[in-house]
């Protein structure tokens, strides 16, 4: 019989949140065990940002996160900010740059962020155990008992940091939800987020534009994002669509403004200024050729503007400003960058991330029902929630 090894805390999941929690608790003198079934830590960190890791965003604010409780993320985000993480990156001499919309990336490689976190964990005396699936988690006598591989560990604190089911090829599973439910915690229905949308029916013709991208404004309900949209062989993608996908619900339309900088009446004004010009020529000056061709064909306005009634031009302008697509679904967890939903925030303390009804049980990162926008927001939630729990255990 294997003799259990005792720790102050056992963290399940060596991703961004788990690593941050481990190094924070370890630096406070806690004896920490970090377990992951993968053969290396931080696998999703390594593939993020095209391998350069979009590690945070200068614009982090609570209103850029989705949750059944929009106030839940405020405490952790305020106590460990994007500037705190930037300071850590700077201390390790990692060069970085800002891209669009406040997104921060490593100049070099995402491996630098993983190496930094591992170095901090090593300095804090964190024990990391990789390559063996968790076989059992039990709770008795005020403590937790975790069995993985041929080992057993016990601790008064257990932290669920195993993420959500997005990108299963990276080893992602729904383990966090199974564990939460086994302890009686509610789980908000998980669904794919930051994910491409699929088109079918009459809209299948837009798949012929696969590879074409354009700057647009995408809308779902009252939410709107101005970034690039990309047509794919299955439907719609690109930053604007990934952002809007987190707010889109099945059966609802997505509206796209293909010319968001044009003032109302621009098409009739163009007719007055250059009556011999065609809509195809106007769209071709502003949009990729194949997209301009498709939109012109769909609007059935092929001739000179002079020969087109103002009423038809006004209608075309309205359609171009709010072109309605009706996605029939998403590309699912396989292509989703993150998961919306997860362990209910109603079950957790926003200060410590500890379960309200189960002493010593914590949940952090993507496992929790807090999901950020595209652009480094989800990493910041991992750092902030991991730090909050690491300060508490």
XYZ file of C-alpha atoms in Angstrom:
393
model
C 0.000 0.000 0.000
C 1.360 3.412 -1.021
C 1.956 5.752 1.892
C 0.243 9.112 1.277
C 2.422 12.223 1.139
C 0.988 15.258 2.865
C 0.969 18.817 1.522
C -0.627 22.112 2.447
C -2.353 22.280 -0.930
C -2.911 20.091 -3.980
C -3.563 21.886 -7.265
C -5.128 19.943 -10.119
C -4.098 21.359 -13.504
C -0.748 22.909 -14.480
C -2.067 25.536 -16.865
C -1.922 29.303 -16.419
C -4.185 29.476 -13.349
C -2.704 26.420 -11.641
C 0.874 27.597 -12.119
C 0.066 31.069 -10.783
C -1.742 29.644 -7.761
C 1.129 27.239 -7.058
C 3.895 29.836 -7.190
C 1.865 32.316 -5.118
C 1.098 29.786 -2.369
C 4.607 28.343 -2.489
C 6.172 31.759 -2.031
C 4.026 32.162 1.075
C 5.689 29.084 2.553
C 3.010 26.559 1.670
C 4.003 23.050 0.632
C 2.324 22.686 -2.752
C 1.798 19.752 -5.109
C 0.804 20.604 -8.702
C -0.578 17.659 -10.711
C -1.334 17.423 -14.441
C -2.034 14.454 -16.694
C -0.114 16.113 -19.544
C 3.592 15.453 -20.064
C 4.462 19.161 -19.752
C 3.039 22.244 -18.072
C 1.287 25.172 -19.760
C 0.355 23.483 -23.017
C -2.342 26.034 -23.916
C 0.044 28.865 -23.036
C 2.514 27.511 -25.587
C 0.053 27.597 -28.504
C -1.553 30.921 -27.616
C -1.076 34.063 -29.674
C 0.404 32.134 -32.577
C 3.117 30.834 -30.242
C 3.921 34.276 -28.816
C 1.399 34.240 -25.950
C -1.020 37.156 -25.707
C -0.390 37.152 -21.959
C -2.626 40.060 -20.894
C -4.375 43.198 -22.113
C -3.872 46.829 -21.079
C -7.652 47.311 -21.195
C -8.603 44.639 -18.647
C -11.822 45.626 -16.884
C -14.673 43.596 -15.356
C -17.127 44.568 -18.116
C -15.024 42.610 -20.607
C -15.900 39.318 -18.954
C -19.028 37.194 -19.313
C -20.501 35.451 -16.269
C -23.894 34.709 -14.737
C -22.649 37.126 -12.042
C -20.940 40.036 -13.852
C -19.601 41.406 -10.542
C -17.764 38.241 -9.475
C -14.482 38.909 -11.298
C -14.057 42.436 -9.915
C -12.255 41.530 -6.668
C -9.553 39.283 -8.129
C -8.963 41.543 -11.152
C -8.577 44.564 -8.891
C -6.188 42.865 -6.461
C -3.883 41.313 -9.065
C -3.943 43.484 -12.160
C -2.497 43.342 -15.663
C 0.211 45.728 -14.433
C 1.204 43.283 -11.696
C 1.703 40.542 -14.276
C 3.583 42.893 -16.616
C 5.916 43.706 -13.709
C 6.591 39.976 -13.249
C 7.344 39.602 -16.965
C 9.670 42.607 -16.805
C 11.521 41.196 -13.785
C 12.345 38.139 -15.863
C 13.655 40.296 -18.699
C 11.068 39.079 -21.194
C 10.676 41.562 -24.054
C 7.108 42.250 -25.152
C 5.108 44.513 -27.448
C 1.599 45.872 -27.732
C -0.435 44.943 -30.775
C -3.904 46.259 -31.555
C -6.492 46.955 -28.864
C -4.110 46.725 -25.911
C -3.019 43.144 -26.571
C 0.442 42.299 -25.179
C 2.632 39.609 -26.752
C 6.124 38.266 -26.147
C 8.670 39.493 -28.695
C 10.091 35.996 -28.607
C 8.147 32.866 -27.713
C 5.333 31.761 -25.421
C 7.904 29.345 -23.984
C 9.369 32.344 -22.140
C 6.154 32.761 -20.122
C 6.072 29.044 -19.267
C 9.754 29.119 -18.286
C 9.116 32.169 -16.083
C 6.246 30.456 -14.260
C 8.265 27.253 -13.833
C 11.222 29.210 -12.467
C 8.950 30.969 -9.971
C 7.454 27.614 -8.937
C 10.922 26.071 -8.500
C 12.034 29.026 -6.400
C 8.931 28.549 -4.248
C 9.590 24.830 -3.738
C 6.503 23.678 -5.651
C 6.475 19.963 -6.477
C 5.176 19.257 -9.990
C 3.889 15.805 -10.973
C 3.186 15.217 -14.678
C 2.107 12.447 -16.999
C -0.422 10.550 -14.894
C -4.199 10.882 -14.920
C -6.002 11.557 -11.660
C -7.632 8.305 -10.606
C -9.567 9.410 -7.554
C -10.338 12.458 -5.419
C -11.802 11.918 -1.963
C -12.774 14.231 0.878
C -12.914 13.107 4.508
C -11.980 14.355 7.970
C -11.456 17.907 6.746
C -8.865 16.897 4.168
C -8.507 15.832 0.542
C -6.958 12.660 -0.785
C -5.847 12.506 -4.422
C -4.716 9.332 -6.171
C -2.837 9.584 -9.473
C -0.558 7.061 -11.125
C 0.710 4.906 -8.264
C 0.849 7.782 -5.773
C -1.444 9.240 -3.121
C -1.305 12.734 -1.660
C -3.315 14.445 1.046
C -3.870 18.109 1.895
C -6.373 20.360 3.682
C -6.785 22.404 0.470
C -7.679 21.269 -3.056
C -7.683 23.670 -6.003
C -9.533 22.816 -9.230
C -7.558 24.419 -12.078
C -8.175 21.896 -14.844
C -9.823 24.378 -17.224
C -12.752 23.653 -19.525
C -13.306 21.255 -22.426
C -12.120 23.631 -25.184
C -9.353 22.286 -27.460
C -9.609 18.594 -26.458
C -6.618 17.714 -28.680
C -4.538 19.594 -26.090
C -5.868 17.246 -23.414
C -8.760 19.421 -22.237
C -11.596 17.591 -20.469
C -14.679 18.271 -18.370
C -12.959 16.988 -15.212
C -13.461 20.305 -13.392
C -17.226 20.024 -13.736
C -17.296 16.378 -12.657
C -15.279 17.230 -9.552
C -17.446 20.251 -8.754
C -20.639 18.234 -9.038
C -19.179 15.471 -6.877
C -18.794 18.095 -4.123
C -22.331 19.367 -4.666
C -21.406 22.545 -6.554
C -23.611 23.798 -9.389
C -22.238 24.125 -12.915
C -23.476 26.725 -15.415
C -24.059 25.053 -18.794
C -20.694 25.033 -20.614
C -20.615 26.020 -24.285
C -17.870 26.903 -26.777
C -16.682 30.534 -26.787
C -14.311 32.512 -29.008
C -15.232 30.009 -31.697
C -15.911 30.166 -35.469
C -19.565 30.114 -36.578
C -20.874 27.760 -39.271
C -23.233 28.635 -42.141
C -25.623 26.479 -44.134
C -28.696 26.772 -46.360
C -28.748 29.736 -48.743
C -25.726 31.251 -47.005
C -23.500 28.385 -48.079
C -22.415 30.514 -51.060
C -20.345 32.654 -48.685
C -18.150 29.609 -48.063
C -16.851 30.146 -51.603
C -15.084 33.204 -50.170
C -12.920 30.974 -47.945
C -9.751 32.843 -47.022
C -11.173 36.326 -47.666
C -11.001 38.758 -44.714
C -12.236 42.324 -44.230
C -12.516 44.845 -41.377
C -16.168 44.943 -40.278
C -18.448 45.620 -37.351
C -20.116 42.418 -36.141
C -23.221 42.565 -33.941
C -25.238 40.106 -31.870
C -28.076 41.688 -29.951
C -26.750 44.884 -28.372
C -23.101 43.791 -28.478
C -20.797 44.918 -31.276
C -17.126 44.448 -32.157
C -15.077 46.180 -34.840
C -12.310 43.922 -36.058
C -11.622 41.642 -38.998
C -14.048 38.960 -40.138
C -12.774 35.954 -42.100
C -14.810 33.715 -44.395
C -13.928 30.021 -44.067
C -14.885 26.809 -45.823
C -17.381 26.230 -42.999
C -18.644 29.743 -42.312
C -17.365 32.789 -40.440
C -14.294 33.383 -38.285
C -11.736 36.104 -37.572
C -11.452 38.262 -34.435
C -14.799 40.072 -34.836
C -16.667 36.780 -35.200
C -14.786 35.024 -32.391
C -15.688 37.921 -30.095
C -19.349 37.923 -31.090
C -19.587 34.123 -30.769
C -19.350 34.422 -26.982
C -22.602 36.407 -27.015
C -24.393 34.583 -29.851
C -27.067 32.010 -29.005
C -28.369 29.335 -31.353
C -31.220 30.570 -33.533
C -30.207 34.225 -33.354
C -28.824 36.172 -36.335
C -25.420 37.856 -36.531
C -25.338 41.207 -38.310
C -22.276 42.495 -40.152
C -21.646 46.070 -41.267
C -19.266 45.677 -44.197
C -18.546 49.420 -44.389
C -18.716 50.664 -40.780
C -16.992 53.985 -41.529
C -19.489 55.105 -44.152
C -21.953 57.840 -43.168
C -25.692 57.314 -43.796
C -26.596 58.256 -47.360
C -23.120 57.572 -48.769
C -24.410 55.541 -51.707
C -26.860 58.177 -52.896
C -24.144 60.811 -52.390
C -21.845 58.698 -54.595
C -24.542 58.605 -57.290
C -24.735 62.399 -57.270
C -20.960 62.807 -57.359
C -20.193 60.133 -59.994
C -23.386 58.871 -61.682
C -21.507 56.611 -64.125
C -19.807 54.602 -61.358
C -21.128 51.150 -60.389
C -21.750 49.653 -56.987
C -19.269 46.904 -57.891
C -16.573 49.537 -58.457
C -17.387 51.311 -55.174
C -17.316 48.092 -53.163
C -14.157 46.953 -54.944
C -12.386 50.096 -53.778
C -13.240 49.290 -50.137
C -13.398 45.499 -49.911
C -11.550 42.447 -51.281
C -12.474 41.729 -54.910
C -14.213 38.394 -54.315
C -16.288 39.796 -51.457
C -17.261 42.854 -53.523
C -18.341 40.573 -56.377
C -20.479 38.383 -54.102
C -22.184 41.277 -52.341
C -22.931 43.039 -55.648
C -24.396 39.822 -57.056
C -26.532 39.297 -53.944
C -27.835 42.861 -54.118
C -28.562 42.479 -57.849
C -27.236 45.956 -58.610
C -24.923 45.555 -61.572
C -25.313 48.738 -63.591
C -24.363 52.373 -63.217
C -25.688 54.172 -60.156
C -27.340 56.766 -62.441
C -29.732 54.057 -63.678
C -30.613 52.854 -60.164
C -33.482 54.464 -58.212
C -32.498 56.135 -54.911
C -34.901 53.805 -53.115
C -32.943 50.743 -54.268
C -29.640 52.376 -53.343
C -30.951 53.207 -49.855
C -32.048 49.579 -49.455
C -28.623 48.309 -50.594
C -26.930 50.656 -48.148
C -29.077 49.322 -45.294
C -28.265 45.724 -46.202
C -24.527 46.414 -46.400
C -24.704 48.069 -42.964
C -26.619 45.206 -41.341
C -26.121 42.078 -43.431
C -27.859 39.307 -41.544
C -26.273 35.894 -41.306
C -28.058 32.994 -39.620
C -25.355 30.635 -38.264
C -26.508 27.061 -37.853
C -23.961 26.389 -35.121
C -20.317 26.718 -34.129
C -17.210 24.646 -34.788
C -17.551 23.379 -31.229
C -15.089 22.797 -28.412
C -12.522 21.447 -30.885
C -11.981 24.980 -32.261
C -13.122 27.079 -29.292
C -10.355 29.053 -27.592
C -12.203 29.003 -24.264
C -15.400 27.806 -22.595
C -18.321 29.930 -21.433
C -20.030 28.622 -18.320
C -18.431 26.369 -15.748
C -18.446 26.157 -11.963
C -21.062 28.615 -10.750
C -19.686 31.777 -9.171
C -22.619 31.637 -6.734
C -20.782 28.705 -5.138
C -17.489 30.591 -4.634
C -16.044 33.476 -2.643
C -14.954 36.244 -5.019
C -12.179 37.133 -2.553
C -10.564 33.714 -2.148
C -12.165 31.484 -4.845
C -13.039 29.001 -2.065
C -16.302 27.067 -2.215
C -18.841 28.511 0.204
C -20.149 25.111 1.295
C -16.989 22.957 1.150
C -14.074 24.124 3.304
C -10.686 23.971 1.596
C -12.055 23.479 -1.939
C -11.169 26.163 -4.499
C -11.800 26.681 -8.226
C -9.873 29.059 -10.492
C -9.275 29.999 -14.115
C -11.349 28.706 -16.993
C -13.005 26.072 -14.786
C -15.063 28.915 -13.287
C -17.996 30.674 -14.984
C -15.926 33.731 -15.955
C -14.969 34.170 -19.625
C -13.067 37.105 -21.103
C -12.932 38.717 -24.499
C -10.368 37.701 -27.085
C -7.016 39.399 -26.629
C -5.339 38.349 -23.366
C -8.334 38.764 -21.061
C -8.644 35.068 -20.228
C -4.978 34.812 -19.299
C -5.419 37.762 -16.958
C -8.360 36.008 -15.293
C -6.107 32.961 -14.841
C -3.361 35.082 -13.249
C -5.789 37.043 -11.038
C -7.922 34.127 -9.831
C -4.840 31.923 -9.332
C -3.186 34.660 -7.274
C -6.353 35.175 -5.171
C -6.541 31.480 -4.281
C -2.770 31.280 -3.741
C -3.034 34.098 -1.198
C -5.828 32.282 0.639
C -4.610 28.703 1.007
